[in-house]
Short mmCIF file of C-alpha atoms in Angstrom, two decimals:
data_model
loop_
_atom_site.label_atom_id
_atom_site.label_comp_id
_atom_site.label_asym_id
_atom_site.label_seq_id
_atom_site.Cartn_x
_atom_site.Cartn_y
_atom_site.Cartn_z
CA MET A 19 -115.90 -21.77 -14.06
CA VAL A 20 -113.48 -24.41 -12.81
CA TYR A 21 -109.94 -24.32 -13.59
CA GLU A 22 -108.03 -27.68 -13.53
CA THR A 23 -104.71 -26.98 -15.54
CA LEU A 24 -104.07 -23.44 -16.43
CA ILE A 25 -105.58 -20.15 -15.69
CA ASP A 26 -104.64 -16.93 -17.37
CA VAL A 27 -104.15 -13.49 -15.79
CA ASP A 28 -107.31 -12.06 -17.08
CA ALA A 29 -109.31 -14.98 -15.64
CA LEU A 30 -107.48 -14.75 -12.29
CA ARG A 31 -107.75 -10.86 -12.15
CA ALA A 32 -111.59 -11.48 -12.65
CA LEU A 33 -111.77 -14.06 -9.97
CA VAL A 34 -109.87 -11.85 -7.40
CA ALA A 35 -112.04 -8.66 -8.37
CA SER A 36 -115.18 -10.59 -7.85
CA GLY A 37 -114.26 -12.00 -4.56
CA GLY A 38 -114.46 -15.51 -5.75
CA ASP A 39 -113.82 -18.48 -3.58
CA LEU A 40 -110.16 -18.75 -4.11
CA LEU A 41 -107.02 -20.00 -2.49
CA LEU A 42 -103.70 -18.51 -3.94
CA LEU A 43 -100.48 -20.29 -3.41
CA ASP A 44 -97.18 -18.52 -4.09
CA CYS A 45 -94.60 -21.09 -4.71
CA GLU A 46 -91.48 -18.99 -5.16
CA PHE A 47 -88.39 -21.15 -4.54
CA GLU A 48 -84.71 -21.36 -5.50
CA LEU A 49 -82.69 -24.61 -5.29
CA GLY A 50 -79.77 -24.34 -2.77
CA MET A 51 -81.31 -21.03 -1.27
CA PRO A 52 -84.25 -22.34 0.82
CA ASP A 53 -84.64 -18.76 2.35
CA LYS A 54 -84.96 -16.93 -0.97
CA GLY A 55 -88.50 -17.99 -1.74
CA PRO A 56 -90.01 -16.57 1.39
CA ALA A 57 -87.82 -13.37 0.99
CA ILE A 58 -89.42 -12.94 -2.59
CA TYR A 59 -92.90 -13.64 -1.41
CA ALA A 60 -92.41 -11.07 1.50
CA GLN A 61 -91.18 -8.49 -1.04
CA GLY A 62 -94.25 -8.79 -3.16
CA HIS A 63 -96.89 -11.47 -3.95
CA ILE A 64 -100.39 -11.53 -5.46
CA PRO A 65 -102.80 -10.08 -2.96
CA GLY A 66 -104.15 -12.78 -0.74
CA ALA A 67 -101.69 -15.44 -1.54
CA ARG A 68 -100.10 -17.74 0.86
CA HIS A 69 -96.45 -19.05 0.48
CA ALA A 70 -95.98 -22.76 -0.09
CA HIS A 71 -92.25 -23.76 0.52
CA LEU A 72 -90.96 -26.60 -1.58
CA ASP A 73 -88.93 -28.06 1.15
CA ASP A 74 -91.12 -27.54 4.09
CA ASP A 75 -94.68 -27.64 2.85
CA LEU A 76 -94.64 -29.57 -0.57
CA ALA A 77 -92.14 -32.34 0.32
CA SER A 78 -91.12 -34.43 3.40
CA PRO A 79 -87.57 -34.54 4.84
CA PRO A 80 -85.19 -36.75 2.67
CA ASP A 81 -83.38 -39.54 4.47
CA GLY A 82 -80.63 -39.89 2.04
CA SER A 83 -82.00 -42.77 0.05
CA ASN A 84 -85.35 -41.25 -1.10
CA GLY A 85 -84.49 -38.32 -3.14
CA ARG A 86 -84.12 -34.53 -2.27
CA HIS A 87 -87.86 -33.87 -2.33
CA PRO A 88 -89.84 -36.93 -1.15
CA LEU A 89 -93.54 -36.62 -1.24
CA PRO A 90 -95.20 -35.29 1.90
CA ALA A 91 -97.35 -37.54 4.00
CA PRO A 92 -100.95 -37.10 2.60
CA VAL A 93 -102.27 -36.50 6.24
CA ALA A 94 -99.69 -33.74 6.87
CA LEU A 95 -100.13 -32.07 3.44
CA ALA A 96 -103.96 -32.02 3.91
CA ALA A 97 -103.53 -30.60 7.25
CA TRP A 98 -101.17 -27.89 6.13
CA LEU A 99 -103.76 -27.12 3.27
CA ARG A 100 -106.44 -26.76 5.79
CA ALA A 101 -104.39 -24.51 7.85
CA GLN A 102 -104.17 -22.34 4.65
CA GLY A 103 -107.86 -22.08 4.62
CA LEU A 104 -108.58 -24.67 1.86
CA ARG A 105 -112.19 -25.87 1.79
CA ARG A 106 -113.78 -28.71 -0.22
CA GLY A 107 -114.36 -27.66 -3.84
CA GLN A 108 -112.41 -24.34 -3.47
CA GLN A 109 -110.57 -23.08 -6.65
CA VAL A 110 -106.78 -23.09 -6.04
CA VAL A 111 -104.26 -21.15 -8.15
CA ALA A 112 -100.55 -21.86 -7.79
CA TYR A 113 -97.92 -19.57 -9.25
CA ASP A 114 -94.28 -18.81 -9.26
CA SER A 115 -91.68 -16.86 -11.25
CA SER A 116 -90.06 -19.73 -12.76
CA GLY A 117 -92.42 -20.74 -15.50
CA GLY A 118 -94.41 -23.02 -13.21
CA ALA A 119 -91.37 -25.19 -12.28
CA TRP A 120 -92.45 -25.19 -8.56
CA ALA A 121 -96.28 -24.25 -9.01
CA ALA A 122 -96.80 -27.47 -10.90
CA ARG A 123 -95.70 -29.54 -8.05
CA ALA A 124 -98.42 -27.93 -5.89
CA TRP A 125 -100.80 -28.63 -8.83
CA TRP A 126 -99.74 -32.26 -8.91
CA LEU A 127 -99.95 -32.77 -5.08
CA LEU A 128 -103.44 -31.31 -4.79
CA ARG A 129 -104.65 -33.68 -7.48
CA TRP A 130 -102.84 -36.51 -5.75
CA LEU A 131 -105.11 -35.69 -2.69
CA GLY A 132 -108.13 -35.72 -4.84
CA HIS A 133 -108.73 -32.05 -5.21
CA GLY A 134 -109.86 -31.12 -8.63
CA PRO A 135 -110.13 -27.23 -9.03
CA VAL A 136 -106.49 -26.53 -9.00
CA ALA A 137 -104.65 -24.68 -11.88
CA VAL A 138 -101.28 -22.93 -12.41
CA LEU A 139 -101.11 -19.36 -13.44
CA ASP A 140 -99.84 -19.25 -17.02
CA GLY A 141 -96.93 -16.91 -16.91
CA GLY A 142 -96.77 -16.80 -13.19
CA LYS A 143 -96.10 -13.71 -11.36
CA PRO A 144 -94.29 -11.90 -14.33
CA ALA A 145 -97.45 -11.97 -16.44
CA TRP A 146 -99.47 -10.58 -13.47
CA VAL A 147 -96.98 -7.82 -13.06
CA ALA A 148 -96.61 -7.24 -16.85
CA ALA A 149 -100.48 -6.69 -16.95
CA GLY A 150 -100.04 -3.81 -14.41
CA LEU A 151 -101.63 -5.58 -11.53
CA PRO A 152 -100.71 -4.91 -7.86
CA LEU A 153 -98.41 -6.90 -5.39
CA GLU A 154 -98.70 -6.78 -1.78
CA SER A 155 -95.87 -7.23 0.63
CA GLY A 156 -95.41 -8.69 4.13
CA ALA A 157 -96.98 -11.57 5.78
CA PRO A 158 -100.63 -12.81 5.20
CA LEU A 159 -103.40 -12.18 7.63
CA PRO A 160 -104.16 -15.52 9.62
CA ALA A 161 -106.19 -18.04 7.78
CA VAL A 162 -109.57 -19.40 8.94
CA SER A 163 -108.94 -23.11 8.88
CA GLY A 164 -110.79 -25.01 6.06
CA ASP A 165 -112.58 -28.30 5.88
CA PHE A 166 -110.39 -29.79 3.16
CA GLU A 167 -109.93 -33.61 3.36
CA ALA A 168 -107.96 -35.86 1.07
CA GLY A 169 -110.09 -38.04 -1.30
CA GLU A 170 -109.37 -40.37 -4.20
CA PRO A 171 -106.32 -39.45 -6.21
CA LEU A 172 -107.01 -37.67 -9.58
CA VAL A 173 -103.64 -38.75 -10.81
CA PRO A 174 -102.17 -42.25 -11.42
CA ALA A 175 -100.33 -43.88 -8.55
CA PRO A 176 -96.57 -42.89 -8.19
CA VAL A 177 -93.94 -45.50 -9.27
CA SER A 178 -91.16 -46.81 -7.01
CA ALA A 179 -87.44 -47.06 -7.94
CA ALA A 180 -88.14 -50.90 -8.18
CA GLU A 181 -90.79 -50.46 -10.72
CA VAL A 182 -88.66 -48.10 -12.76
CA LEU A 183 -85.85 -50.77 -12.46
CA ALA A 184 -88.11 -53.51 -13.85
CA ASN A 185 -89.38 -51.24 -16.60
CA ILE A 186 -85.84 -51.10 -18.02
CA GLU A 187 -86.15 -54.89 -19.07
CA ALA A 188 -89.86 -54.86 -19.63
CA GLY A 189 -89.95 -51.57 -21.60
CA THR A 190 -93.66 -51.29 -21.00
CA ALA A 191 -93.47 -47.64 -20.31
CA GLN A 192 -91.28 -44.73 -21.60
CA VAL A 193 -89.46 -42.79 -18.98
CA LEU A 194 -89.30 -39.11 -19.73
CA ASP A 195 -86.61 -37.05 -17.80
CA ALA A 196 -87.48 -33.19 -17.22
CA ARG A 197 -83.79 -32.20 -16.43
CA ASP A 198 -81.94 -29.99 -18.73
CA PRO A 199 -80.04 -31.77 -21.73
CA SER A 200 -76.57 -31.50 -20.26
CA ARG A 201 -77.57 -33.03 -16.87
CA PHE A 202 -79.29 -35.79 -18.82
CA ALA A 203 -76.31 -36.48 -21.12
CA GLY A 204 -74.09 -36.76 -18.02
CA ASP A 205 -72.16 -33.61 -17.95
CA PRO A 206 -70.85 -32.79 -14.30
CA ASN A 207 -73.43 -30.77 -12.29
CA PRO A 208 -73.24 -29.81 -8.55
CA MET A 209 -76.77 -31.11 -8.14
CA ASP A 210 -75.81 -34.68 -9.03
CA PRO A 211 -72.95 -36.59 -7.47
CA VAL A 212 -73.62 -39.16 -10.07
CA ALA A 213 -74.20 -37.69 -13.53
CA GLY A 214 -76.32 -39.37 -16.35
CA HIS A 215 -79.76 -40.73 -16.69
CA ILE A 216 -81.83 -43.90 -16.23
CA PRO A 217 -81.28 -46.33 -19.15
CA GLY A 218 -83.87 -46.10 -21.73
CA ALA A 219 -85.04 -42.70 -20.66
CA ARG A 220 -85.73 -39.78 -23.10
CA ASN A 221 -85.26 -36.17 -22.56
CA ARG A 222 -88.08 -33.77 -22.16
CA PHE A 223 -86.72 -30.61 -20.70
CA PHE A 224 -89.53 -29.03 -18.86
CA ARG A 225 -88.75 -25.64 -20.18
CA ASP A 226 -89.60 -26.92 -23.74
CA ASN A 227 -93.18 -26.75 -22.55
CA LEU A 228 -93.16 -23.11 -22.66
CA GLY A 229 -92.97 -20.50 -25.40
CA PRO A 230 -90.69 -17.38 -25.47
CA ASP A 231 -93.13 -15.43 -23.37
CA GLY A 232 -92.85 -17.99 -20.56
CA ARG A 233 -96.49 -19.19 -21.17
CA PHE A 234 -97.24 -22.76 -21.89
CA ARG A 235 -97.45 -23.60 -25.47
CA ASP A 236 -100.62 -24.62 -27.32
CA ALA A 237 -102.13 -27.95 -26.72
CA THR A 238 -101.57 -29.17 -30.36
CA GLY A 239 -97.75 -28.47 -30.30
CA LEU A 240 -97.39 -30.15 -26.83
CA ALA A 241 -99.30 -33.24 -27.79
CA ALA A 242 -97.18 -33.68 -30.81
CA ASP A 243 -93.98 -33.28 -28.88
CA PHE A 244 -94.86 -35.80 -26.23
CA SER A 245 -96.52 -38.22 -28.62
CA ALA A 246 -93.33 -38.40 -30.69
CA LEU A 247 -91.34 -39.16 -27.48
CA LEU A 248 -93.86 -41.62 -26.15
CA GLY A 249 -94.59 -43.58 -29.33
CA GLY A 250 -97.89 -44.88 -27.82
CA ALA A 251 -96.28 -46.10 -24.67
CA PRO A 252 -97.41 -44.78 -21.23
CA ALA A 253 -95.20 -42.33 -19.54
CA ILE A 254 -93.07 -42.45 -16.30
CA LEU A 255 -92.17 -38.89 -15.31
CA GLN A 256 -88.92 -38.15 -13.56
CA CYS A 257 -86.44 -35.34 -13.08
CA GLY A 258 -83.86 -34.36 -10.40
CA SER A 259 -86.23 -34.92 -7.41
CA GLY A 260 -89.77 -35.27 -8.56
CA VAL A 261 -90.48 -31.54 -8.91
CA THR A 262 -90.15 -30.34 -12.41
CA ALA A 263 -91.38 -33.85 -13.71
CA CYS A 264 -94.92 -32.39 -12.54
CA HIS A 265 -94.48 -29.65 -15.16
CA ASN A 266 -94.43 -32.31 -17.75
CA ALA A 267 -97.54 -33.96 -16.21
CA LEU A 268 -99.17 -30.57 -16.23
CA ALA A 269 -98.10 -30.04 -20.04
CA MET A 270 -99.52 -33.46 -20.81
CA ALA A 271 -102.80 -32.49 -19.25
CA VAL A 272 -103.03 -29.33 -21.10
CA ALA A 273 -102.24 -31.31 -24.32
CA GLY A 274 -105.21 -33.77 -23.42
CA LEU A 275 -102.87 -36.80 -23.30
CA PRO A 276 -103.27 -39.83 -20.87
CA ALA A 277 -101.65 -38.88 -17.48
CA GLY A 278 -98.14 -40.18 -16.98
CA ARG A 279 -97.11 -41.78 -13.64
CA LEU A 280 -94.76 -39.62 -11.36
CA TYR A 281 -91.47 -41.23 -10.18
CA PRO A 282 -91.16 -39.10 -7.15
CA GLY A 283 -87.54 -39.99 -5.92
CA SER A 284 -86.26 -39.49 -9.42
CA TRP A 285 -82.62 -39.17 -10.27
CA SER A 286 -81.54 -38.22 -6.72
CA GLU A 287 -83.17 -41.24 -5.37
CA TRP A 288 -82.00 -43.57 -8.31
CA ILE A 289 -78.15 -42.71 -7.79
CA ALA A 290 -78.35 -43.27 -3.97
CA ASP A 291 -78.17 -47.09 -4.69
CA PRO A 292 -74.97 -47.67 -6.66
CA ALA A 293 -76.23 -51.01 -7.86
CA ARG A 294 -78.89 -49.11 -10.23
CA PRO A 295 -77.71 -48.85 -13.78
CA VAL A 296 -76.73 -45.41 -15.20
CA ALA A 297 -76.51 -44.28 -18.83
CA THR A 298 -74.83 -41.23 -20.51
CA GLY A 299 -75.05 -39.41 -23.74
CA PRO A 300 -77.86 -37.42 -25.29
CA ALA A 301 -81.42 -38.18 -25.71
#
């Protein structure tokens, strides 16, 4: 079986136990503490997983005008994935301990490079541990280089700041902002030198995609939520830096809805140009 959105712990356990053709990506990360993710990984990760660092592996260096986590160059990302052992058609499972906040970025990037069999572990490492399954510590064994090559994207083309600006007037798409409601409304936050949101955006906090157990809500409920926000319009997905917006992209895929377009620069790019308009207030 191929998994392209979510995989549960039981299915992953069976894959691991059977020695299935699998690449596990541990995406542990904490904003403002770039060394913490690798440290958590070294302390304990799902056996065989390799660490994917948000800043170093799943983004390119910012230049001050393109947001905190610009998309990596496709050639560089494909080379990194090959170095982790990725082969054509191989099942990839990404996970973290943050409800999929970081793992969803890996999911979106792999689909951007045309790799279909990639899923996020529903419930992440906490669900794995709660099931009584083992972790391993330390560094992984050297990988045998894979043969992965980027192909045609399986997600819509990302949008630029210019397209988002034009959409404010045209109103052909609905911008969904994945940040928490206080940041969306314009409350002061150390992450944002300018507070507020893109005019016309609606707030869809990514954690609203999850139930109390940290797993994704059912497809019917997710579809109802997103359909009510979009009102039939196509979606532009953004957040602070194009990361948790991917969580909304994954939730929409789980719900069976048409894919939205990611605005990779998101709020951190938007506010780099003071000429771009800013709105405040609740959704």
